[in-house]
Tab-separated table of N, CA, C and O in Angstrom:
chain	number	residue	atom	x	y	z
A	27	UNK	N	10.788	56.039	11.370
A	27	UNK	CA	11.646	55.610	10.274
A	27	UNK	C	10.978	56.017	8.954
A	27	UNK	O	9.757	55.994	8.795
A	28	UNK	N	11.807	56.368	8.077
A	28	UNK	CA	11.297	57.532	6.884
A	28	UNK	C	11.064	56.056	5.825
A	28	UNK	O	11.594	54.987	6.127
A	29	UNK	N	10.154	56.232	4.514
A	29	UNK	CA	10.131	54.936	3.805
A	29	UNK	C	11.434	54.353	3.286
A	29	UNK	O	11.722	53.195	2.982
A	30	UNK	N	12.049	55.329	3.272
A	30	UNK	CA	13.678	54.611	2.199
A	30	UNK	C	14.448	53.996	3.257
A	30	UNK	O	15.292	53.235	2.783
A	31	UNK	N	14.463	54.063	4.807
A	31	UNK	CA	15.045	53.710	5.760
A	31	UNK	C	14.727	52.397	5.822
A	31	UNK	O	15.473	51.419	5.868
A	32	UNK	N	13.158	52.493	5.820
A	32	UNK	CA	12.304	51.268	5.972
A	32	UNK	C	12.851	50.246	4.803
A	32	UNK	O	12.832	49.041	5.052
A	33	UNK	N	13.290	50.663	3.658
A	33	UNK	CA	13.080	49.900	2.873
A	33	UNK	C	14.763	49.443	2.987
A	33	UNK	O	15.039	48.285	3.301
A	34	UNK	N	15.289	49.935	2.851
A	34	UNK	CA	17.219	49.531	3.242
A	34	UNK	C	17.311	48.825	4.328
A	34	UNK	O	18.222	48.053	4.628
A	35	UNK	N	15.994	49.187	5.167
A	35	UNK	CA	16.464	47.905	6.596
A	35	UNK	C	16.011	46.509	5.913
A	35	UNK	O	16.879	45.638	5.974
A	36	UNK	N	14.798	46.143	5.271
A	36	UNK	CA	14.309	45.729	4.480
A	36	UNK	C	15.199	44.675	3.397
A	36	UNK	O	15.347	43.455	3.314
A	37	UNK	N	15.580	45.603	2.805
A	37	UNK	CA	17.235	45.150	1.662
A	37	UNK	C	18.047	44.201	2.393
A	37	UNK	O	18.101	42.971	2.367
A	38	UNK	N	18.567	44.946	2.948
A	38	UNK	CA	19.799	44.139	4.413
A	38	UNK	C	19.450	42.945	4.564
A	38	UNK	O	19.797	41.843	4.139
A	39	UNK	N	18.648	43.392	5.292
A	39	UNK	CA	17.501	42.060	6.217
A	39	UNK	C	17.804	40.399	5.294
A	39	UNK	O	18.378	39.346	5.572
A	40	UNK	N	17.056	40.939	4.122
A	40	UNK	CA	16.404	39.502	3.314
A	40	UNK	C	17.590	39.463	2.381
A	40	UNK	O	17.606	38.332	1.895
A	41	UNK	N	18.673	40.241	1.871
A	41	UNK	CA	20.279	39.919	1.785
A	41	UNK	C	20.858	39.037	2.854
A	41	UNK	O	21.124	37.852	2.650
A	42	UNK	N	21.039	39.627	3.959
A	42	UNK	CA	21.645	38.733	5.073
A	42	UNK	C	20.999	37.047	5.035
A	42	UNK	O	21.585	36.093	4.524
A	43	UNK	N	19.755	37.008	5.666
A	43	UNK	CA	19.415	35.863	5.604
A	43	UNK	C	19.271	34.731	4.411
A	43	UNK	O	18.961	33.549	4.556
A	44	UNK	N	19.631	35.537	3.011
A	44	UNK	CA	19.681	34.756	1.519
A	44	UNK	C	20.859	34.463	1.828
A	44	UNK	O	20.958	33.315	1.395
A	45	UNK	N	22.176	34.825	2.455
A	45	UNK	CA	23.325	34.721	2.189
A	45	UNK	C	23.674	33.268	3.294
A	45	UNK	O	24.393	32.300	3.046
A	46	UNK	N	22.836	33.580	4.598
A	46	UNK	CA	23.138	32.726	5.650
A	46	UNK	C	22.054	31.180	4.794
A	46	UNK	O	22.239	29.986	5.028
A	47	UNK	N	21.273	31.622	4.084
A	47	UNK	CA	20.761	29.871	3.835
A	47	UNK	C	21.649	29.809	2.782
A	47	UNK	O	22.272	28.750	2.853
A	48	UNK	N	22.126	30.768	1.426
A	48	UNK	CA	22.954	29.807	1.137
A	48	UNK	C	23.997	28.943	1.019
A	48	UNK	O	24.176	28.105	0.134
A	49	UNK	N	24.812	29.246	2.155
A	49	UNK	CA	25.920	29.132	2.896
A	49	UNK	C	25.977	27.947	3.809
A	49	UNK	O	26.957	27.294	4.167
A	50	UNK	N	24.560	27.798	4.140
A	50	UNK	CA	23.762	26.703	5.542
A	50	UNK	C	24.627	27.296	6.862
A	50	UNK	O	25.090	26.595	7.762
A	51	UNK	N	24.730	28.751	6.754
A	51	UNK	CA	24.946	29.104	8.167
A	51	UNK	C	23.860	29.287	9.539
A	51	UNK	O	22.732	29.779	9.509
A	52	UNK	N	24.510	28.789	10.591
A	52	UNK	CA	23.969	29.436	11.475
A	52	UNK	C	24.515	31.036	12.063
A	52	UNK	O	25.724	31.264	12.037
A	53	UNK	N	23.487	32.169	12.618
A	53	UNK	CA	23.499	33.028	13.298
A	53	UNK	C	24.596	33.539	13.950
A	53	UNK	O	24.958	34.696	14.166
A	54	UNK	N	25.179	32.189	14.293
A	54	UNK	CA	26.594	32.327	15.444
A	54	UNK	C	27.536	32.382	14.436
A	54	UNK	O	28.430	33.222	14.335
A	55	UNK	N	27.211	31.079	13.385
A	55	UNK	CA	28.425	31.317	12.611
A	55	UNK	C	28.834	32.742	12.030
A	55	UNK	O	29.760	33.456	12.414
A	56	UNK	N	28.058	32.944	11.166
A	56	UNK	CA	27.604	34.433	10.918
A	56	UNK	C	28.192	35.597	11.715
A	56	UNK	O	29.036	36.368	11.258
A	57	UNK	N	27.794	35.645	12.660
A	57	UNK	CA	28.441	36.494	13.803
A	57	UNK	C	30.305	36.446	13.970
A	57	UNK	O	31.076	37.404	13.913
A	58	UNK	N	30.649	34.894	14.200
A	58	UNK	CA	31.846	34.825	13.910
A	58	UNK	C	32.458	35.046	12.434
A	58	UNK	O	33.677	34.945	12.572
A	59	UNK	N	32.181	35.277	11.221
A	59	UNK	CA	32.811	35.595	10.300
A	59	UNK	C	32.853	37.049	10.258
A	59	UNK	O	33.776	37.651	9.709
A	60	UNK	N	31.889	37.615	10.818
A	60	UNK	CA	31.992	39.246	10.889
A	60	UNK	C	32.752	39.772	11.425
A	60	UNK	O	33.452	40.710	11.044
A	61	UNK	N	32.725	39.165	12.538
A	61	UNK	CA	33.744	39.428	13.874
A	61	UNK	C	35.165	39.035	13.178
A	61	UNK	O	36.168	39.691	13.460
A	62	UNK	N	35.222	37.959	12.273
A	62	UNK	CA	37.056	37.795	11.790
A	62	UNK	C	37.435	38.641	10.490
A	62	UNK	O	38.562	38.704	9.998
A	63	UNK	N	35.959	39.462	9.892
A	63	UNK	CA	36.474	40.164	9.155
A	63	UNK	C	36.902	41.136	9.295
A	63	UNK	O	37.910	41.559	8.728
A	64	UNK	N	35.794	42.082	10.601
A	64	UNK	CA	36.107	43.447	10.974
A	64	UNK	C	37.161	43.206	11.696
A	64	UNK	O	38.291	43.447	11.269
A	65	UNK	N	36.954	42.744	12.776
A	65	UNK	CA	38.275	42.739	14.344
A	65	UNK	C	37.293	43.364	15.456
A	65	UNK	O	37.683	43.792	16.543
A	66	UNK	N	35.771	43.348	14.955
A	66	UNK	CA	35.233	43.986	15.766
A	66	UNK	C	34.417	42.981	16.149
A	66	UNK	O	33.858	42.216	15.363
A	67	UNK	N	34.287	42.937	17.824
A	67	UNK	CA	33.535	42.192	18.319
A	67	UNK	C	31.735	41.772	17.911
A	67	UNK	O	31.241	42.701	18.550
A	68	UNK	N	30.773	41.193	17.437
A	68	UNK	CA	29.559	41.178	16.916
A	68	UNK	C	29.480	39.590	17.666
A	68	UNK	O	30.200	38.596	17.576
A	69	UNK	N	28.333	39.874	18.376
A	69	UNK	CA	27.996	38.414	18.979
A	69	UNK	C	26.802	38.320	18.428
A	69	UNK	O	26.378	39.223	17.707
A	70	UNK	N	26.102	37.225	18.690
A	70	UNK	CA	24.783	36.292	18.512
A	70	UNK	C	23.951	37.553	18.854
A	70	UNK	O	23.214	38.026	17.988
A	71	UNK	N	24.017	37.980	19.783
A	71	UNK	CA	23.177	38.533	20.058
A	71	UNK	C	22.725	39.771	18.684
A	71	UNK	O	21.651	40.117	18.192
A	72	UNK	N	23.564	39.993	18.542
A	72	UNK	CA	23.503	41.342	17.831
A	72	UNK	C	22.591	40.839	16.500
A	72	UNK	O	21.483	41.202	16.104
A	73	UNK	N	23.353	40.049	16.093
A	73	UNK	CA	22.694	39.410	14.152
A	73	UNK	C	21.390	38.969	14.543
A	73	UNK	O	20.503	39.006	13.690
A	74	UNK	N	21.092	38.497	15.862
A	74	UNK	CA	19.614	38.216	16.371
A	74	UNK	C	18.498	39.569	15.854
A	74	UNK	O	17.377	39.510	15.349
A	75	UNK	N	19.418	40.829	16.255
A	75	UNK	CA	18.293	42.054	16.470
A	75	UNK	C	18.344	42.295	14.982
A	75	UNK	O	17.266	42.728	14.577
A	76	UNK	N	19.570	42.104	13.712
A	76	UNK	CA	19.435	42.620	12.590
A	76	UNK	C	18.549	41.890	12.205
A	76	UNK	O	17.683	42.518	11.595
A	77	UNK	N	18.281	40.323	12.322
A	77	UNK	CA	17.048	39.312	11.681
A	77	UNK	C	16.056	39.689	12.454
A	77	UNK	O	15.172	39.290	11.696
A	78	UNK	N	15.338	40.235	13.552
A	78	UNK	CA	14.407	40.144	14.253
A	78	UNK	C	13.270	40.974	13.172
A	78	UNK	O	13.660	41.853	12.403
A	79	UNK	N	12.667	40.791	13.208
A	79	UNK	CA	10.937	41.017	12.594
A	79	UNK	C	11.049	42.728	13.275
A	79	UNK	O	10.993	43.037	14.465
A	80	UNK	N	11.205	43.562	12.193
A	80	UNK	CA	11.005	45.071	12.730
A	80	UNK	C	10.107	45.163	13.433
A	80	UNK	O	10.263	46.183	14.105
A	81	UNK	N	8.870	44.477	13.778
A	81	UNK	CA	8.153	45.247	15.180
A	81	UNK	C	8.264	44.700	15.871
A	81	UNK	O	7.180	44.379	16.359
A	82	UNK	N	9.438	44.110	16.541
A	82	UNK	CA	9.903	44.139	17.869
A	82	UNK	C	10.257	44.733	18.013
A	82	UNK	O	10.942	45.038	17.037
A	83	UNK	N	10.397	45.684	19.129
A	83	UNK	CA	11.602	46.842	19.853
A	83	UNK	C	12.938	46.578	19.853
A	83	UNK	O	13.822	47.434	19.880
A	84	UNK	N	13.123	45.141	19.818
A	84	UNK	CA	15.016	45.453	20.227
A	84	UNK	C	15.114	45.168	18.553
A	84	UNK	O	16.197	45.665	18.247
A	85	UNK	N	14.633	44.728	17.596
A	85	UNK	CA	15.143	44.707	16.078
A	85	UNK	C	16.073	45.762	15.691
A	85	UNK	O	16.213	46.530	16.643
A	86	UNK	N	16.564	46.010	14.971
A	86	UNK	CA	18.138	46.258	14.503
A	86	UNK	C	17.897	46.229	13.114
A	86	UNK	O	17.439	45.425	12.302
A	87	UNK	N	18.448	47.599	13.109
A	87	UNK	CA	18.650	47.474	11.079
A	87	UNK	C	20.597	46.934	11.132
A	87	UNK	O	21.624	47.286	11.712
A	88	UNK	N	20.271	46.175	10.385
A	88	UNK	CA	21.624	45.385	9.678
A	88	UNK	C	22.656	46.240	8.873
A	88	UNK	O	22.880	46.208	7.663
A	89	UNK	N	23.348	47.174	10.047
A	89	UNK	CA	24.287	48.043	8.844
A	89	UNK	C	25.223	47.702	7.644
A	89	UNK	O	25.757	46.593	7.629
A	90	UNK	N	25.432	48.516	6.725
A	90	UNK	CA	25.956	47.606	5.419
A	90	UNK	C	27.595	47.160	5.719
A	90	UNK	O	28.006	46.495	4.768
A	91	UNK	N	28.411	47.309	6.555
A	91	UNK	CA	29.639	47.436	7.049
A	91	UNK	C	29.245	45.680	7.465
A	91	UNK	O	30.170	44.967	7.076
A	92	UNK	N	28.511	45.152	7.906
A	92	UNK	CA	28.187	43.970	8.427
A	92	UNK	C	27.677	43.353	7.383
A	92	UNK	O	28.388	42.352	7.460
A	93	UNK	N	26.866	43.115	6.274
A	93	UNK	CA	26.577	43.020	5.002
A	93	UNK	C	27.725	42.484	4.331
A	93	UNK	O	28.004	41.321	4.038
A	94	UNK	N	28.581	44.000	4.072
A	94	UNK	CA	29.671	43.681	3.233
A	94	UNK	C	31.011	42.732	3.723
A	94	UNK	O	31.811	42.230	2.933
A	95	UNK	N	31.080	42.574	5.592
A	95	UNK	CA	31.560	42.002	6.254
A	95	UNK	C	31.090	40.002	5.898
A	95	UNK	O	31.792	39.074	5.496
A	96	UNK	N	29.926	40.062	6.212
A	96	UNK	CA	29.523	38.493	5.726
A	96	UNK	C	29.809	38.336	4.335
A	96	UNK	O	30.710	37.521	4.136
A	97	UNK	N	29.341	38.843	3.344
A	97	UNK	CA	30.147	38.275	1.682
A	97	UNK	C	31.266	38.563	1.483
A	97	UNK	O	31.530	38.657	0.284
A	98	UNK	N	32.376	38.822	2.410
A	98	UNK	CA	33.597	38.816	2.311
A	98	UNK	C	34.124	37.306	2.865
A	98	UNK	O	34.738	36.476	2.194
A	99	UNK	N	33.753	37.197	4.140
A	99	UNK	CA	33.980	35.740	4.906
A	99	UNK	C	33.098	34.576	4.373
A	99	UNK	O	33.234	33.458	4.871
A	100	UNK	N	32.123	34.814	3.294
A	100	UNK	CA	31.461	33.690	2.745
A	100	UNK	C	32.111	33.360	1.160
A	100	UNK	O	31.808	32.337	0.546
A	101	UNK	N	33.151	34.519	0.563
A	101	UNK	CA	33.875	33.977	-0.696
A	101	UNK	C	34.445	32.730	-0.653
A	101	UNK	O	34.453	32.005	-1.647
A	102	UNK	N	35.108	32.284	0.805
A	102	UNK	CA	35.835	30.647	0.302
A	102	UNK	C	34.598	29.863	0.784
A	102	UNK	O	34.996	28.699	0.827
A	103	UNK	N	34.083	29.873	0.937
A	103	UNK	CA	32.618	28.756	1.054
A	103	UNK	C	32.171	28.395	0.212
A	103	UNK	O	32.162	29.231	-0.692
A	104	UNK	N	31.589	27.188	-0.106
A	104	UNK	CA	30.925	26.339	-1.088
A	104	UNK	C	29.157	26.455	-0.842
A	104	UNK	O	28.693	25.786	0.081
A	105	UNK	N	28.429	27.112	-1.491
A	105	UNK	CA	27.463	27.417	-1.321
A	105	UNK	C	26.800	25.868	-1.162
A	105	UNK	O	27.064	25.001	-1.995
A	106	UNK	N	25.760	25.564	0.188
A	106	UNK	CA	25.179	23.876	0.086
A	106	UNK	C	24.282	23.932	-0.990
A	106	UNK	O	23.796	24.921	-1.537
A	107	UNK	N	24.107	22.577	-1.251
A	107	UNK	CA	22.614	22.371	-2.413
A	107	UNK	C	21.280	22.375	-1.674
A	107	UNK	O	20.227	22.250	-2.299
């Protein structure tokens, strides 16, 4: 993985998970708003490998289609305190 790759997986990553605490989502939930934005199936499993700690092997860069998928399904939400 080239540095700018590294660093966009990076971006994603700590976007996604800022968005899921401020939301007080869980993983699954998460998964299900993606899934009702695209029409495309995304289970637990999957948002597992985009959060997973890059040196694990099954980690997952968090494509931006999924990104832009969660702050679409988190606009009517009330961010928790």
């Amino acid at each position: 993985m080239d540095p700018e790759q590294k660093k966009e997986r990076e971006k994603n990553q700590k976007e996604f998970r800022a968005i899921l605490e401020k939301y007080g989502l869980t993983q699954k939930q998460a998964s299900e708003l993606i899934t009702a934005e695209t029409g495309q199936s995304v289970g637990l499993r999957k948002v597992r490998t985009w959060l997973a700690d890059p040196q694990i092997p099954s980690s997952r860069n968090c494509p931006a289609w999924a990104l832009t998928a969660l702050k679409r399904g988190t606009k009517q939400l009330k961010p928790v305190d």
